[in-house]
PDB file of C-alpha atoms in Angstrom:
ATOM      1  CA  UNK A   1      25.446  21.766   1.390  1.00 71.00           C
ATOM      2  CA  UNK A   2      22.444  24.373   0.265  1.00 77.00           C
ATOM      3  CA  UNK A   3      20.756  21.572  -0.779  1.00 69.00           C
ATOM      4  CA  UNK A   4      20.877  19.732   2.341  1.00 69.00           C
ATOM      5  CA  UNK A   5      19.965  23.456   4.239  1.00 75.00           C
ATOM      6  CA  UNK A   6      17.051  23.881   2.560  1.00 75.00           C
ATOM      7  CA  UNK A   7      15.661  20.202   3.783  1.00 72.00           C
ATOM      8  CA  UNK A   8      16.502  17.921   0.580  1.00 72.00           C
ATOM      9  CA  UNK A   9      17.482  14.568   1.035  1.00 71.00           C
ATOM     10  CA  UNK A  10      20.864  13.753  -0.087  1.00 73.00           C
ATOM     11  CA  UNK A  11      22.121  10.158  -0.005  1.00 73.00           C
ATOM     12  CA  UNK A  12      25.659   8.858  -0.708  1.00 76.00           C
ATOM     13  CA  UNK A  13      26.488   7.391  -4.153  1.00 78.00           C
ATOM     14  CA  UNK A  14      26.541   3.767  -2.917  1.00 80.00           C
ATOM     15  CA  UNK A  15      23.549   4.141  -0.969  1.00 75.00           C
ATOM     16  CA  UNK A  16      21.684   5.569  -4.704  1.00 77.00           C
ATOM     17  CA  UNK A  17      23.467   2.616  -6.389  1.00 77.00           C
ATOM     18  CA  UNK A  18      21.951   0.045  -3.734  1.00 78.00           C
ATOM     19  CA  UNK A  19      18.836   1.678  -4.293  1.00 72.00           C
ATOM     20  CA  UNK A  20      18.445   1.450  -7.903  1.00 73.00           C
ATOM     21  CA  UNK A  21      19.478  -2.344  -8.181  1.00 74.00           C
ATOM     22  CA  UNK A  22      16.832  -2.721  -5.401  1.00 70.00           C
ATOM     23  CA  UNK A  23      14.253  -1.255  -7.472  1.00 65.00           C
ATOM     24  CA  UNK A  24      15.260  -3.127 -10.686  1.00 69.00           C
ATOM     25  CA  UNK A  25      15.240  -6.635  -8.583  1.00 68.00           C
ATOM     26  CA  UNK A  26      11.581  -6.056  -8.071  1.00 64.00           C
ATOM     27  CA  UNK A  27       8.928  -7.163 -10.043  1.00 59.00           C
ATOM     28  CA  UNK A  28       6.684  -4.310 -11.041  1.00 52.00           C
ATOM     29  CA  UNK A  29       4.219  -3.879 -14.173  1.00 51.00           C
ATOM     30  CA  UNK A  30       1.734  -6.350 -15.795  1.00 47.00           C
ATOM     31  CA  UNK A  31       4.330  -9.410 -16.399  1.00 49.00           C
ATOM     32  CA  UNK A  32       3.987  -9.590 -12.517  1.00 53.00           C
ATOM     33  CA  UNK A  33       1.527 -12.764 -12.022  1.00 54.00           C
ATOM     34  CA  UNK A  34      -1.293 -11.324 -10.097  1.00 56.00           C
ATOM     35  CA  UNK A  35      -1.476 -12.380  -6.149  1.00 67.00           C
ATOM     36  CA  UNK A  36      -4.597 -14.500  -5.904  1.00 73.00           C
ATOM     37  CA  UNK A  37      -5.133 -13.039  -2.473  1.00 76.00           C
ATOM     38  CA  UNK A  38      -5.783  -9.878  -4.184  1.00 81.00           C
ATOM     39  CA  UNK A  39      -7.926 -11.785  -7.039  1.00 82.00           C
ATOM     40  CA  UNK A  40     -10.610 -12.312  -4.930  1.00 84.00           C
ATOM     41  CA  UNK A  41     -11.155  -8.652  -3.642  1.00 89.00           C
ATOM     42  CA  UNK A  42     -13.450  -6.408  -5.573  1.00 91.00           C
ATOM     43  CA  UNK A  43     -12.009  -3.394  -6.764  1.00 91.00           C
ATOM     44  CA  UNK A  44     -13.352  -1.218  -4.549  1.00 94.00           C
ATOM     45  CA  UNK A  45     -11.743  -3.389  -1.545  1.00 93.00           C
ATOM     46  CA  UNK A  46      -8.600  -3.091  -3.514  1.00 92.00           C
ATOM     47  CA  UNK A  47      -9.285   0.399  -4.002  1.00 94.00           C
ATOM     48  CA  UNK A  48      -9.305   1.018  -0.265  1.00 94.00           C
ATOM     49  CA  UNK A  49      -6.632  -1.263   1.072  1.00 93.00           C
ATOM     50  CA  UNK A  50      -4.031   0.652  -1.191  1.00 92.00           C
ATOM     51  CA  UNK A  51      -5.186   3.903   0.652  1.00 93.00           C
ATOM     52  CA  UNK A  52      -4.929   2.270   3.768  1.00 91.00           C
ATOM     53  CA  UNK A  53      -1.592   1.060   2.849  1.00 88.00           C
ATOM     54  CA  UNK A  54      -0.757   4.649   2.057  1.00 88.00           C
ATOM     55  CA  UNK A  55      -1.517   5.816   5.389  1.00 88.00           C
ATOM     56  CA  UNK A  56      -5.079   7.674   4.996  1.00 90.00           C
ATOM     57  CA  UNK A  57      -6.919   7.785   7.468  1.00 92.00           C
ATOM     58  CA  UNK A  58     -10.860   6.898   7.298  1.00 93.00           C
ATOM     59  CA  UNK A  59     -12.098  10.517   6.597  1.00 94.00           C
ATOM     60  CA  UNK A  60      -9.766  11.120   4.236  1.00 94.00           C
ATOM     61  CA  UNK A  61     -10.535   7.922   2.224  1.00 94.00           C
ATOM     62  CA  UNK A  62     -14.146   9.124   2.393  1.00 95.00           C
ATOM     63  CA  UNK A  63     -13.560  12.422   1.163  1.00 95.00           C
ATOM     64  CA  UNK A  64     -11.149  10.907  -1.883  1.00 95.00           C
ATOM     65  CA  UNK A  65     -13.530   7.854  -2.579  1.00 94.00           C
ATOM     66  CA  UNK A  66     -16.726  10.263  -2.029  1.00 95.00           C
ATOM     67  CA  UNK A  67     -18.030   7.622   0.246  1.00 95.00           C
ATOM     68  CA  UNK A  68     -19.599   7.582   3.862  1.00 95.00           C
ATOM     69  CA  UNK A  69     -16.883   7.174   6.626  1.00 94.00           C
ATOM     70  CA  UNK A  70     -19.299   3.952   8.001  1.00 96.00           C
ATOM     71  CA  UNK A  71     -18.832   2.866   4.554  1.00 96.00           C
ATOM     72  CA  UNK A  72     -14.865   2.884   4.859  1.00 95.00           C
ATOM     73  CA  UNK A  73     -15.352   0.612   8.390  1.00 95.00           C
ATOM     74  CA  UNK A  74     -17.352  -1.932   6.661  1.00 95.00           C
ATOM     75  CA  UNK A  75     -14.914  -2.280   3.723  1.00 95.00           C
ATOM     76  CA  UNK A  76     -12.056  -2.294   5.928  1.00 94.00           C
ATOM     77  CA  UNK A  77     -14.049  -4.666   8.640  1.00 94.00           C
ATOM     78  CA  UNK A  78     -14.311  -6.899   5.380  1.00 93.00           C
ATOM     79  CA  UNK A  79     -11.041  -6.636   4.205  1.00 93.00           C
ATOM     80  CA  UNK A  80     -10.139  -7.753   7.746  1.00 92.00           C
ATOM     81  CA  UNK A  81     -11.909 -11.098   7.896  1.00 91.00           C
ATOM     82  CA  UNK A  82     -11.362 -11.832   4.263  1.00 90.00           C
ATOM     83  CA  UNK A  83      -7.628 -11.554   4.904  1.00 88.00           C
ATOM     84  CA  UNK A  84      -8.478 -13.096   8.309  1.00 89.00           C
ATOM     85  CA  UNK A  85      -5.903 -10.136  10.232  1.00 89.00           C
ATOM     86  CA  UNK A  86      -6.596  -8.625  13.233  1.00 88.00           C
ATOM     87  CA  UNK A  87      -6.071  -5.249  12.564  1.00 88.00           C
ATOM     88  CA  UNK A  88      -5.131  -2.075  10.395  1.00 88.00           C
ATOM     89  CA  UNK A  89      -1.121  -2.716  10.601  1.00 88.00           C
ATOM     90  CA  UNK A  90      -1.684  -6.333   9.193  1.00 89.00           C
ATOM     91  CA  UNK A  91      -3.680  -5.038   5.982  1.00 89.00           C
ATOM     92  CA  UNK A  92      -1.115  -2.581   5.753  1.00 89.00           C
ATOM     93  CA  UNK A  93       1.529  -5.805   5.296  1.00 87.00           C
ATOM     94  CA  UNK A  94      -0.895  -8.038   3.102  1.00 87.00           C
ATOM     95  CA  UNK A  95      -1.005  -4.842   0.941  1.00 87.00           C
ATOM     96  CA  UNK A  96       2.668  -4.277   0.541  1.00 84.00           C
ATOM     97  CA  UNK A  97       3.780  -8.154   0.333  1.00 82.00           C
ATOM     98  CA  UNK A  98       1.000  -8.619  -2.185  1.00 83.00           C
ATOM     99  CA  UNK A  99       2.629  -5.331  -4.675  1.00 81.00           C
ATOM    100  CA  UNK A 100      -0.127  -2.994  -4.214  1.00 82.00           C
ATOM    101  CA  UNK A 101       2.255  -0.560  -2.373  1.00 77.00           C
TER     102      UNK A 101
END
């Protein structure tokens, strides 16, 4: 209960059990075949669709990249018709279906 008071998260045993088989179902690490999608972005595309996938906004990408913000807009612009998606929420998807997230 003080936990909980002081704002931690507390799940229920089955719901931590659920959680861990998810986790080990998943294929993570290098013995993951890599998505060719992915494969033919240049790391620096890669580089930003993860942070876009993370939720950053395009000044704070800038600021962690140490990039222009108009440099940001033409990656993601890029991203966009390489992936052929219409907007920000769809990159967010490719990223996460593809294992970058």
């Amino acid at each position: 209960m003080r936990a909980a008071a002081r704002g931690e998260v507390m799940l229920a045993p089955h719901v931590t059990g659920r959680l861990v088989r998810w986790f080990r179902s998943r294929e993570f690490g290098p013995d993951r075949d890599p998505d060719p999608q992915v494969e033919s972005l240049t790391p620096r595309e890669r580089e930003i669709l993860v942070l876009v996938g993370e939720g950053l906004p395009i000044e704070e990408i800038a600021a962690k990249l140490v990039i222009g913000s108009a440099t940001v807009r033409t990656h993601i612009y890029r991203l966009r018709h390489k992936r052929n998606v219409r907007d920000r929420a769809q990159l967010v998807s490719f990223a996460h279906s593809a294992g970058l997230l």
